Amino acid sequence: MERHCFFGDIVRLRGLASAEQVLTALNVQRSQIENGLRRRFIGDVMVDLGLLTSPQRNEILAAQSQGVPEECAAGYRS
């Protein structure tokens, strides 16, 4: 079974934003979609809101592209 760690999970686990801040970004993303705007990635929304820097976003994306990031792997161990 393939395992995945969501972008917002990594942000929280790295202490870059709180759960509330991630939820705010998700709500902004949903609101934009509901208003007919194109879907934007949550990392881009978080950068626009000033919650992350572009380098932080890019680092998280790189970690995701290499498999399950270390921060998330502990939750998958049995």
Backbone as ProteinMPNN parsed JSONL, in Angstrom:
{"seq_chain_A": "MERHCFFGDIVRLRGLASAEQVLTALNVQRSQIENGLRRRFIGDVMVDLGLLTSPQRNEILAAQSQGVPEECAAGYRS", "coords_chain_A": {"N_chain_A": [[0.851, -1.192, 0.0], [0.615, 2.147, -0.911], [1.912, 4.953, 0.737], [1.11, 8.23, 1.879], [1.82, 11.573, 2.694], [0.213, 14.431, 3.55], [0.631, 17.799, 2.364], [-0.011, 19.851, 4.232], [0.194, 18.385, 6.599], [2.943, 17.917, 6.817], [3.877, 20.536, 7.049], [2.792, 21.238, 9.552], [4.015, 19.259, 11.209], [6.648, 19.99, 10.986], [6.603, 22.291, 12.358], [6.101, 24.72, 11.156], [3.709, 25.976, 10.748], [0.574, 26.332, 12.424], [-2.119, 23.991, 13.135], [-4.487, 25.38, 12.867], [-3.728, 27.468, 11.159], [-3.091, 26.041, 8.839], [-5.626, 25.043, 8.261], [-6.951, 27.462, 7.759], [-5.673, 28.198, 5.365], [-6.53, 26.082, 3.732], [-9.266, 26.634, 3.705], [-9.26, 29.088, 2.35], [-8.325, 28.201, -0.121], [-10.469, 26.486, -0.869], [-12.56, 28.37, -0.978], [-11.727, 29.971, -3.1], [-11.964, 28.178, -5.223], [-14.727, 27.699, -5.141], [-15.587, 30.172, -5.957], [-15.105, 30.166, -8.605], [-12.487, 30.427, -9.412], [-9.294, 29.245, -10.574], [-7.95, 26.156, -9.349], [-5.612, 26.312, -6.79], [-2.47, 25.251, -5.548], [-2.03, 24.165, -2.173], [0.344, 24.888, -0.922], [1.132, 27.15, -2.372], [-0.939, 28.876, -1.715], [-0.436, 29.147, 1.01], [2.027, 30.465, 0.957], [1.233, 32.892, -0.23], [-0.393, 33.838, 1.828], [1.483, 34.455, 3.662], [2.327, 32.552, 5.422], [4.226, 30.665, 4.87], [7.517, 30.666, 3.424], [8.712, 30.924, 0.037], [11.031, 29.254, -0.339], [10.655, 27.449, 1.829], [8.258, 26.188, 1.098], [9.114, 24.948, -1.271], [11.023, 23.172, -0.272], [9.449, 21.4, 1.203], [7.869, 20.326, -0.844], [9.874, 19.028, -2.294], [10.639, 17.087, -0.436], [8.275, 15.588, -0.331], [8.222, 14.569, -2.925], [10.134, 12.658, -2.871], [9.163, 10.459, -1.631], [7.694, 9.113, 1.39], [7.969, 11.57, 3.725], [10.35, 11.925, 6.4], [9.202, 12.976, 8.748], [6.612, 12.042, 8.653], [6.81, 9.322, 8.475], [6.991, 7.939, 10.918], [4.384, 7.678, 11.81], [3.473, 5.65, 10.232], [4.635, 3.324, 10.958], [4.355, 0.027, 12.271]], "CA_chain_A": [[0.0, 0.0, 0.0], [1.379, 3.39, -0.992], [1.632, 5.882, 1.835], [1.234, 9.626, 1.471], [1.71, 12.556, 3.768], [-0.286, 15.66, 2.95], [1.463, 18.993, 2.502], [-0.323, 20.5, 5.506], [0.724, 17.563, 7.691], [4.382, 18.167, 6.912], [4.016, 21.901, 7.569], [2.531, 21.182, 11.001], [5.021, 18.437, 11.873], [7.907, 20.753, 11.012], [6.408, 23.462, 13.205], [6.098, 25.932, 10.335], [2.388, 26.596, 10.888], [-0.329, 25.594, 13.312], [-3.251, 23.327, 12.481], [-5.449, 26.434, 12.531], [-3.234, 28.187, 9.983], [-3.266, 25.146, 7.692], [-7.062, 25.04, 7.98], [-7.252, 28.75, 7.125], [-5.217, 28.118, 3.977], [-7.443, 25.174, 3.029], [-10.524, 27.362, 3.507], [-9.02, 30.057, 1.273], [-8.258, 27.407, -1.347], [-11.832, 26.058, -1.193], [-13.33, 29.556, -1.332], [-11.33, 30.381, -4.446], [-12.57, 27.222, -6.157], [-16.172, 27.954, -5.15], [-15.815, 31.431, -6.666], [-14.786, 29.979, -10.01], [-11.074, 30.624, -9.711], [-8.596, 27.976, -10.775], [-7.448, 25.531, -8.123], [-4.206, 26.604, -6.498], [-1.893, 24.333, -4.577], [-2.08, 24.682, -0.812], [1.627, 25.541, -0.634], [1.096, 28.491, -2.964], [-1.856, 29.67, -0.892], [0.25, 29.443, 2.275], [3.026, 31.501, 0.663], [0.493, 34.147, -0.422], [-0.885, 34.29, 3.13], [2.628, 34.78, 4.511], [2.531, 31.481, 6.394], [5.457, 29.993, 4.459], [8.314, 31.321, 2.389], [8.836, 30.077, -1.157], [11.987, 28.164, -0.1], [10.047, 26.441, 2.71], [7.312, 25.432, 0.26], [9.876, 24.116, -2.197], [11.66, 22.108, 0.504], [8.409, 20.418, 1.522], [7.529, 19.643, -2.097], [10.983, 18.123, -2.608], [10.541, 15.953, 0.49], [7.133, 14.778, -0.767], [8.52, 13.9, -4.191], [11.084, 11.571, -2.617], [8.488, 9.415, -0.864], [7.114, 9.533, 2.663], [8.953, 12.335, 4.491], [10.73, 11.389, 7.713], [8.248, 13.428, 9.766], [5.371, 11.274, 8.552], [7.093, 7.888, 8.482], [6.744, 7.363, 12.245], [2.967, 7.348, 11.902], [3.182, 4.487, 9.401], [5.277, 2.126, 11.506], [3.428, -0.78, 13.073]], "C_chain_A": [[0.889, 1.245, 0.0], [0.943, 4.336, 0.124], [1.872, 7.302, 1.338], [1.078, 10.51, 2.697], [1.293, 13.869, 3.102], [0.629, 16.84, 3.259], [1.246, 19.656, 3.858], [0.175, 19.724, 6.708], [2.21, 17.843, 7.901], [4.635, 19.552, 7.491], [3.834, 21.906, 9.083], [3.626, 20.421, 11.736], [6.379, 19.129, 11.944], [7.787, 22.018, 11.85], [6.4, 24.78, 12.45], [4.771, 26.676, 10.405], [1.555, 25.717, 11.81], [-1.414, 24.898, 12.488], [-4.283, 24.361, 12.043], [-5.011, 27.2, 11.28], [-3.369, 27.339, 8.722], [-4.737, 25.118, 7.285], [-7.496, 26.342, 7.31], [-6.862, 28.716, 5.654], [-6.119, 27.199, 3.156], [-8.787, 25.845, 2.756], [-10.398, 28.408, 2.41], [-9.011, 29.328, -0.064], [-9.667, 26.997, -1.793], [-12.685, 27.238, -1.657], [-13.001, 30.026, -2.749], [-11.957, 29.473, -5.499], [-14.069, 27.479, -6.284], [-16.521, 29.232, -5.899], [-15.353, 31.378, -8.115], [-13.341, 30.23, -10.387], [-10.404, 29.266, -9.879], [-8.055, 27.467, -9.445], [-5.967, 25.842, -7.975], [-3.717, 25.623, -5.451], [-1.847, 24.985, -3.205], [-0.772, 25.379, -0.431], [1.675, 26.955, -1.182], [0.182, 29.415, -2.168], [-1.159, 30.079, 0.404], [1.345, 30.491, 2.09], [2.328, 32.848, 0.516], [-0.023, 34.719, 0.892], [0.245, 34.673, 4.08], [2.911, 33.729, 5.577], [3.811, 30.699, 6.129], [6.224, 30.898, 3.516], [8.349, 30.391, 1.175], [9.86, 28.962, -0.949], [11.436, 27.07, 0.827], [9.08, 25.565, 1.927], [8.068, 24.459, -0.633], [10.546, 22.942, -1.486], [10.653, 21.003, 0.847], [8.009, 19.643, 0.271], [8.612, 18.649, -2.49], [10.932, 16.886, -1.716], [9.404, 15.021, 0.078], [7.476, 13.972, -2.013], [9.466, 12.717, -4.015], [10.467, 10.454, -1.786], [7.907, 9.978, 0.418], [8.179, 10.275, 3.46], [9.154, 11.752, 5.886], [9.711, 11.745, 8.792], [7.0, 12.556, 9.801], [5.596, 9.778, 8.722], [6.775, 7.239, 9.822], [5.289, 6.939, 12.401], [2.585, 6.106, 11.119], [3.814, 3.209, 9.93], [4.279, 1.356, 12.351], [4.078, -1.287, 14.334]], "O_chain_A": [[1.801, 1.37, 0.817], [-0.246, 4.487, 0.406], [2.728, 7.541, 0.487], [0.302, 10.218, 3.607], [1.966, 14.347, 2.188], [1.309, 16.867, 4.285], [2.207, 19.984, 4.553], [0.54, 20.315, 7.724], [2.67, 17.986, 9.034], [5.515, 19.719, 8.336], [4.627, 22.505, 9.809], [4.115, 20.879, 12.769], [7.164, 18.878, 12.858], [8.769, 22.738, 12.03], [6.661, 25.834, 13.029], [4.719, 27.879, 10.149], [1.804, 24.52, 11.953], [-1.597, 25.182, 11.304], [-4.882, 24.234, 10.975], [-5.842, 27.54, 10.438], [-3.72, 27.853, 7.659], [-5.056, 25.165, 6.097], [-8.318, 26.324, 6.394], [-7.627, 29.154, 4.795], [-6.435, 27.507, 2.007], [-9.378, 25.646, 1.694], [-11.326, 28.596, 1.623], [-9.622, 29.787, -1.03], [-10.014, 27.145, -2.965], [-13.445, 27.118, -2.618], [-13.888, 30.428, -3.501], [-12.423, 29.941, -6.538], [-14.618, 27.478, -7.386], [-17.628, 29.364, -6.419], [-15.223, 32.409, -8.774], [-13.006, 30.243, -11.571], [-10.899, 28.256, -9.378], [-7.745, 28.243, -8.541], [-5.178, 25.662, -8.902], [-4.472, 25.216, -4.569], [-1.651, 26.194, -3.082], [-0.791, 26.362, 0.31], [2.198, 27.86, -0.531], [0.49, 30.591, -1.973], [-1.277, 31.223, 0.843], [1.565, 31.318, 2.975], [2.785, 33.843, 1.078], [-0.086, 35.936, 1.061], [-0.008, 35.162, 5.182], [3.651, 33.987, 6.526], [4.408, 30.138, 7.048], [5.65, 31.787, 2.886], [8.047, 29.203, 1.289], [9.599, 27.825, -1.34], [11.724, 25.89, 0.626], [9.082, 24.343, 2.075], [7.704, 23.288, -0.737], [10.626, 21.844, -2.036], [10.977, 19.817, 0.785], [7.829, 18.427, 0.328], [8.311, 17.553, -2.963], [11.154, 15.769, -2.183], [9.552, 13.8, 0.13], [7.064, 12.819, -2.142], [9.586, 11.873, -4.903], [11.187, 9.589, -1.288], [7.656, 11.179, 0.521], [9.189, 9.682, 3.837], [8.242, 11.164, 6.469], [9.392, 10.92, 9.648], [6.403, 12.358, 10.859], [4.671, 9.047, 9.074], [6.33, 6.092, 9.854], [5.002, 5.939, 13.06], [1.498, 5.561, 11.312], [3.555, 2.126, 9.406], [3.46, 1.944, 13.058], [3.436, -1.982, 15.122]]}, "name": "protein", "num_of_chains": 1, "seq": "MERHCFFGDIVRLRGLASAEQVLTALNVQRSQIENGLRRRFIGDVMVDLGLLTSPQRNEILAAQSQGVPEECAAGYRS"}
